[in-house]
mmCIF file with all atom_site columns, C-alpha atoms in Angstrom:
data_model
loop_
_atom_site.group_PDB
_atom_site.id
_atom_site.type_symbol
_atom_site.label_atom_id
_atom_site.label_alt_id
_atom_site.label_comp_id
_atom_site.label_asym_id
_atom_site.label_entity_id
_atom_site.label_seq_id
_atom_site.pdbx_PDB_ins_code
_atom_site.Cartn_x
_atom_site.Cartn_y
_atom_site.Cartn_z
_atom_site.occupancy
_atom_site.B_iso_or_equiv
_atom_site.pdbx_formal_charge
_atom_site.auth_seq_id
_atom_site.auth_comp_id
_atom_site.auth_asym_id
_atom_site.auth_atom_id
_atom_site.pdbx_PDB_model_num
ATOM 1  C CA . MET Y 1 1  ? 82.452  89.878  90.229  1.00 94.00 ? 256 MET Y CA 1
ATOM 2  C CA . THR Y 1 2  ? 85.624  88.079  89.337  1.00 94.00 ? 257 THR Y CA 1
ATOM 3  C CA . LEU Y 1 3  ? 88.464  88.245  91.714  1.00 92.00 ? 258 LEU Y CA 1
ATOM 4  C CA . VAL Y 1 4  ? 91.793  86.588  90.844  1.00 93.00 ? 259 VAL Y CA 1
ATOM 5  C CA . LEU Y 1 5  ? 94.535  85.816  92.797  1.00 93.00 ? 260 LEU Y CA 1
ATOM 6  C CA . ALA Y 1 6  ? 98.272  86.207  90.980  1.00 93.00 ? 261 ALA Y CA 1
ATOM 7  C CA . SER Y 1 7  ? 101.865 86.157  91.440  1.00 91.00 ? 262 SER Y CA 1
ATOM 8  C CA . THR Y 1 8  ? 102.552 87.692  88.270  1.00 90.00 ? 263 THR Y CA 1
ATOM 9  C CA . LEU Y 1 9  ? 101.104 89.861  85.752  1.00 88.00 ? 264 LEU Y CA 1
ATOM 10 C CA . ASN Y 1 10 ? 103.056 88.780  82.824  1.00 87.00 ? 265 ASN Y CA 1
ATOM 11 C CA . LEU Y 1 11 ? 101.049 87.105  80.486  1.00 88.00 ? 266 LEU Y CA 1
ATOM 12 C CA . ASP Y 1 12 ? 103.269 84.566  80.015  1.00 87.00 ? 267 ASP Y CA 1
ATOM 13 C CA . GLY Y 1 13 ? 103.892 83.537  83.268  1.00 86.00 ? 268 GLY Y CA 1
ATOM 14 C CA . SER Y 1 14 ? 107.246 84.586  83.740  1.00 85.00 ? 269 SER Y CA 1
ATOM 15 C CA . PRO Y 1 15 ? 108.040 86.112  87.596  1.00 85.00 ? 270 PRO Y CA 1
ATOM 16 C CA . ASP Y 1 16 ? 107.569 89.599  88.600  1.00 79.00 ? 271 ASP Y CA 1
ATOM 17 C CA . ASP Y 1 17 ? 110.878 91.636  89.901  1.00 72.00 ? 272 ASP Y CA 1
ATOM 18 C CA . HIS Y 1 18 ? 108.067 92.524  92.985  1.00 66.00 ? 273 HIS Y CA 1
ATOM 19 C CA . THR Y 1 19 ? 110.800 94.596  94.502  1.00 65.00 ? 274 THR Y CA 1
ATOM 20 C CA . ALA Y 1 20 ? 110.613 97.671  92.293  1.00 60.00 ? 275 ALA Y CA 1
ATOM 21 C CA . TYR Y 1 21 ? 108.074 99.300  90.107  1.00 59.00 ? 276 TYR Y CA 1
ATOM 22 C CA . ASN Y 1 22 ? 109.175 99.079  86.321  1.00 62.00 ? 277 ASN Y CA 1
ATOM 23 C CA . PRO Y 1 23 ? 107.811 101.676 84.268  1.00 61.00 ? 278 PRO Y CA 1
ATOM 24 C CA . SER Y 1 24 ? 109.576 100.561 81.384  1.00 61.00 ? 279 SER Y CA 1
ATOM 25 C CA . MET Y 1 25 ? 107.020 97.995  81.027  1.00 58.00 ? 280 MET Y CA 1
ATOM 26 C CA . MET Y 1 26 ? 104.414 100.380 80.425  1.00 56.00 ? 281 MET Y CA 1
ATOM 27 C CA . ALA Y 1 27 ? 106.501 102.794 78.360  1.00 60.00 ? 282 ALA Y CA 1
ATOM 28 C CA . ARG Y 1 28 ? 106.641 99.480  75.990  1.00 63.00 ? 283 ARG Y CA 1
ATOM 29 C CA . ASN Y 1 29 ? 103.088 99.074  76.109  1.00 73.00 ? 284 ASN Y CA 1
ATOM 30 C CA . GLU Y 1 30 ? 103.239 95.588  76.885  1.00 79.00 ? 285 GLU Y CA 1
ATOM 31 C CA . PRO Y 1 31 ? 99.766  94.025  77.791  1.00 87.00 ? 286 PRO Y CA 1
ATOM 32 C CA . THR Y 1 32 ? 99.838  92.382  81.216  1.00 87.00 ? 287 THR Y CA 1
ATOM 33 C CA . LEU Y 1 33 ? 97.240  90.439  83.290  1.00 90.00 ? 288 LEU Y CA 1
ATOM 34 C CA . ALA Y 1 34 ? 96.190  93.977  84.643  1.00 89.00 ? 289 ALA Y CA 1
ATOM 35 C CA . ASP Y 1 35 ? 94.653  94.892  81.061  1.00 90.00 ? 290 ASP Y CA 1
ATOM 36 C CA . ASN Y 1 36 ? 91.854  92.522  81.485  1.00 91.00 ? 291 ASN Y CA 1
ATOM 37 C CA . TYR Y 1 37 ? 90.843  93.978  85.167  1.00 95.00 ? 292 TYR Y CA 1
ATOM 38 C CA . GLU Y 1 38 ? 89.320  97.173  86.719  1.00 95.00 ? 293 GLU Y CA 1
ATOM 39 C CA . TYR Y 1 39 ? 91.214  96.927  89.917  1.00 94.00 ? 294 TYR Y CA 1
ATOM 40 C CA . VAL Y 1 40 ? 94.501  95.781  90.541  1.00 92.00 ? 295 VAL Y CA 1
ATOM 41 C CA . MET Y 1 41 ? 96.262  96.042  94.392  1.00 92.00 ? 296 MET Y CA 1
ATOM 42 C CA . HIS Y 1 42 ? 99.509  94.155  95.244  1.00 91.00 ? 297 HIS Y CA 1
ATOM 43 C CA . GLY Y 1 43 ? 100.470 93.044  98.399  1.00 92.00 ? 298 GLY Y CA 1
ATOM 44 C CA . ARG Y 1 44 ? 102.166 90.593  100.676 1.00 94.00 ? 299 ARG Y CA 1
ATOM 45 C CA . VAL Y 1 45 ? 100.677 87.565  102.840 1.00 95.00 ? 300 VAL Y CA 1
ATOM 46 C CA . PHE Y 1 46 ? 101.165 87.663  106.455 1.00 95.00 ? 301 PHE Y CA 1
ATOM 47 C CA . ASP Y 1 47 ? 99.265  84.887  107.692 1.00 95.00 ? 302 ASP Y CA 1
ATOM 48 C CA . VAL Y 1 48 ? 97.854  81.543  106.161 1.00 95.00 ? 303 VAL Y CA 1
ATOM 49 C CA . SER Y 1 49 ? 95.540  79.378  108.670 1.00 95.00 ? 304 SER Y CA 1
ATOM 50 C CA . TYR Y 1 50 ? 94.486  75.762  108.279 1.00 93.00 ? 305 TYR Y CA 1
ATOM 51 C CA . LYS Y 1 51 ? 90.688  75.047  109.642 1.00 93.00 ? 306 LYS Y CA 1
ATOM 52 C CA . LYS Y 1 52 ? 89.088  72.212  109.910 1.00 91.00 ? 307 LYS Y CA 1
ATOM 53 C CA . ASP Y 1 53 ? 87.481  70.402  106.857 1.00 91.00 ? 308 ASP Y CA 1
ATOM 54 C CA . GLY Y 1 54 ? 90.011  71.578  104.165 1.00 91.00 ? 309 GLY Y CA 1
ATOM 55 C CA . VAL Y 1 55 ? 89.442  75.524  104.714 1.00 95.00 ? 310 VAL Y CA 1
ATOM 56 C CA . VAL Y 1 56 ? 92.272  78.232  104.670 1.00 96.00 ? 311 VAL Y CA 1
ATOM 57 C CA . VAL Y 1 57 ? 92.073  81.150  106.125 1.00 96.00 ? 312 VAL Y CA 1
ATOM 58 C CA . ILE Y 1 58 ? 94.722  83.917  104.194 1.00 96.00 ? 313 ILE Y CA 1
ATOM 59 C CA . ALA Y 1 59 ? 95.531  87.218  105.362 1.00 97.00 ? 314 ALA Y CA 1
ATOM 60 C CA . ILE Y 1 60 ? 97.260  90.167  102.977 1.00 95.00 ? 315 ILE Y CA 1
ATOM 61 C CA . SER Y 1 61 ? 98.288  93.457  103.386 1.00 96.00 ? 316 SER Y CA 1
ATOM 62 C CA . PHE Y 1 62 ? 98.328  95.878  100.864 1.00 92.00 ? 317 PHE Y CA 1
ATOM 63 C CA . GLY Y 1 63 ? 100.152 98.602  102.553 1.00 89.00 ? 318 GLY Y CA 1
ATOM 64 C CA . GLY Y 1 64 ? 97.822  98.936  105.521 1.00 88.00 ? 319 GLY Y CA 1
ATOM 65 C CA . LEU Y 1 65 ? 94.589  98.029  103.827 1.00 93.00 ? 320 LEU Y CA 1
ATOM 66 C CA . LEU Y 1 66 ? 94.043  94.425  105.108 1.00 95.00 ? 321 LEU Y CA 1
ATOM 67 C CA . CYS Y 1 67 ? 92.173  91.628  103.133 1.00 93.00 ? 322 CYS Y CA 1
ATOM 68 C CA . ARG Y 1 68 ? 90.799  87.998  104.417 1.00 95.00 ? 323 ARG Y CA 1
ATOM 69 C CA . LEU Y 1 69 ? 90.278  85.534  102.556 1.00 93.00 ? 324 LEU Y CA 1
ATOM 70 C CA . THR Y 1 70 ? 88.723  82.063  103.239 1.00 95.00 ? 325 THR Y CA 1
ATOM 71 C CA . GLY Y 1 71 ? 88.226  79.183  100.942 1.00 94.00 ? 326 GLY Y CA 1
ATOM 72 C CA . ASP Y 1 72 ? 88.883  75.697  99.923  1.00 94.00 ? 327 ASP Y CA 1
ATOM 73 C CA . GLN Y 1 73 ? 92.382  74.280  100.750 1.00 92.00 ? 328 GLN Y CA 1
ATOM 74 C CA . ARG Y 1 74 ? 92.402  73.168  96.909  1.00 92.00 ? 329 ARG Y CA 1
ATOM 75 C CA . HIS Y 1 75 ? 92.245  76.192  95.586  1.00 91.00 ? 330 HIS Y CA 1
ATOM 76 C CA . LEU Y 1 76 ? 94.697  77.772  97.496  1.00 91.00 ? 331 LEU Y CA 1
ATOM 77 C CA . SER Y 1 77 ? 97.439  75.710  98.667  1.00 88.00 ? 332 SER Y CA 1
ATOM 78 C CA . SER Y 1 78 ? 100.069 77.421  96.733  1.00 91.00 ? 333 SER Y CA 1
ATOM 79 C CA . VAL Y 1 79 ? 99.699  80.776  98.565  1.00 93.00 ? 334 VAL Y CA 1
ATOM 80 C CA . LEU Y 1 80 ? 102.352 81.074  101.370 1.00 93.00 ? 335 LEU Y CA 1
ATOM 81 C CA . PRO Y 1 81 ? 103.391 83.282  103.960 1.00 94.00 ? 336 PRO Y CA 1
ATOM 82 C CA . ASP Y 1 82 ? 105.617 86.396  102.785 1.00 93.00 ? 337 ASP Y CA 1
ATOM 83 C CA . MET Y 1 83 ? 104.306 85.607  99.037  1.00 92.00 ? 338 MET Y CA 1
ATOM 84 C CA . ARG Y 1 84 ? 103.643 88.552  97.450  1.00 92.00 ? 339 ARG Y CA 1
ATOM 85 C CA . LEU Y 1 85 ? 100.438 88.581  95.480  1.00 92.00 ? 340 LEU Y CA 1
ATOM 86 C CA . TYR Y 1 86 ? 98.187  90.523  93.009  1.00 92.00 ? 341 TYR Y CA 1
ATOM 87 C CA . VAL Y 1 87 ? 94.565  90.969  93.255  1.00 93.00 ? 342 VAL Y CA 1
ATOM 88 C CA . LEU Y 1 88 ? 92.642  91.980  90.481  1.00 94.00 ? 343 LEU Y CA 1
ATOM 89 C CA . VAL Y 1 89 ? 88.821  92.728  90.373  1.00 95.00 ? 344 VAL Y CA 1
ATOM 90 C CA . LYS Y 1 90 ? 86.487  93.193  87.879  1.00 96.00 ? 345 LYS Y CA 1
ATOM 91 C CA . LYS Y 1 91 ? 82.663  93.379  87.314  1.00 94.00 ? 346 LYS Y CA 1
ATOM 92 C CA . ASP Y 1 92 ? 80.824  90.389  85.421  1.00 88.00 ? 347 ASP Y CA 1
#
């Protein structure tokens, strides 16, 4: 399984609006990062906790569906509280 955290779905890395759904992107048939994954969720980080030995615990809410990710701080250092993120998942 592959799990990716992304702040945007734009392939060029340009920021998403995050405040409103943009149906014009779908109408124009522009490719997005979501095209390569089977499941995509959009949520907000509500807690970041730093533990010993460089471990970080991140809590994200996807409209009531809660997710807790635990990992190495080297890989999750750019995730901040109140940040909006996409989680993209696919089977390998």
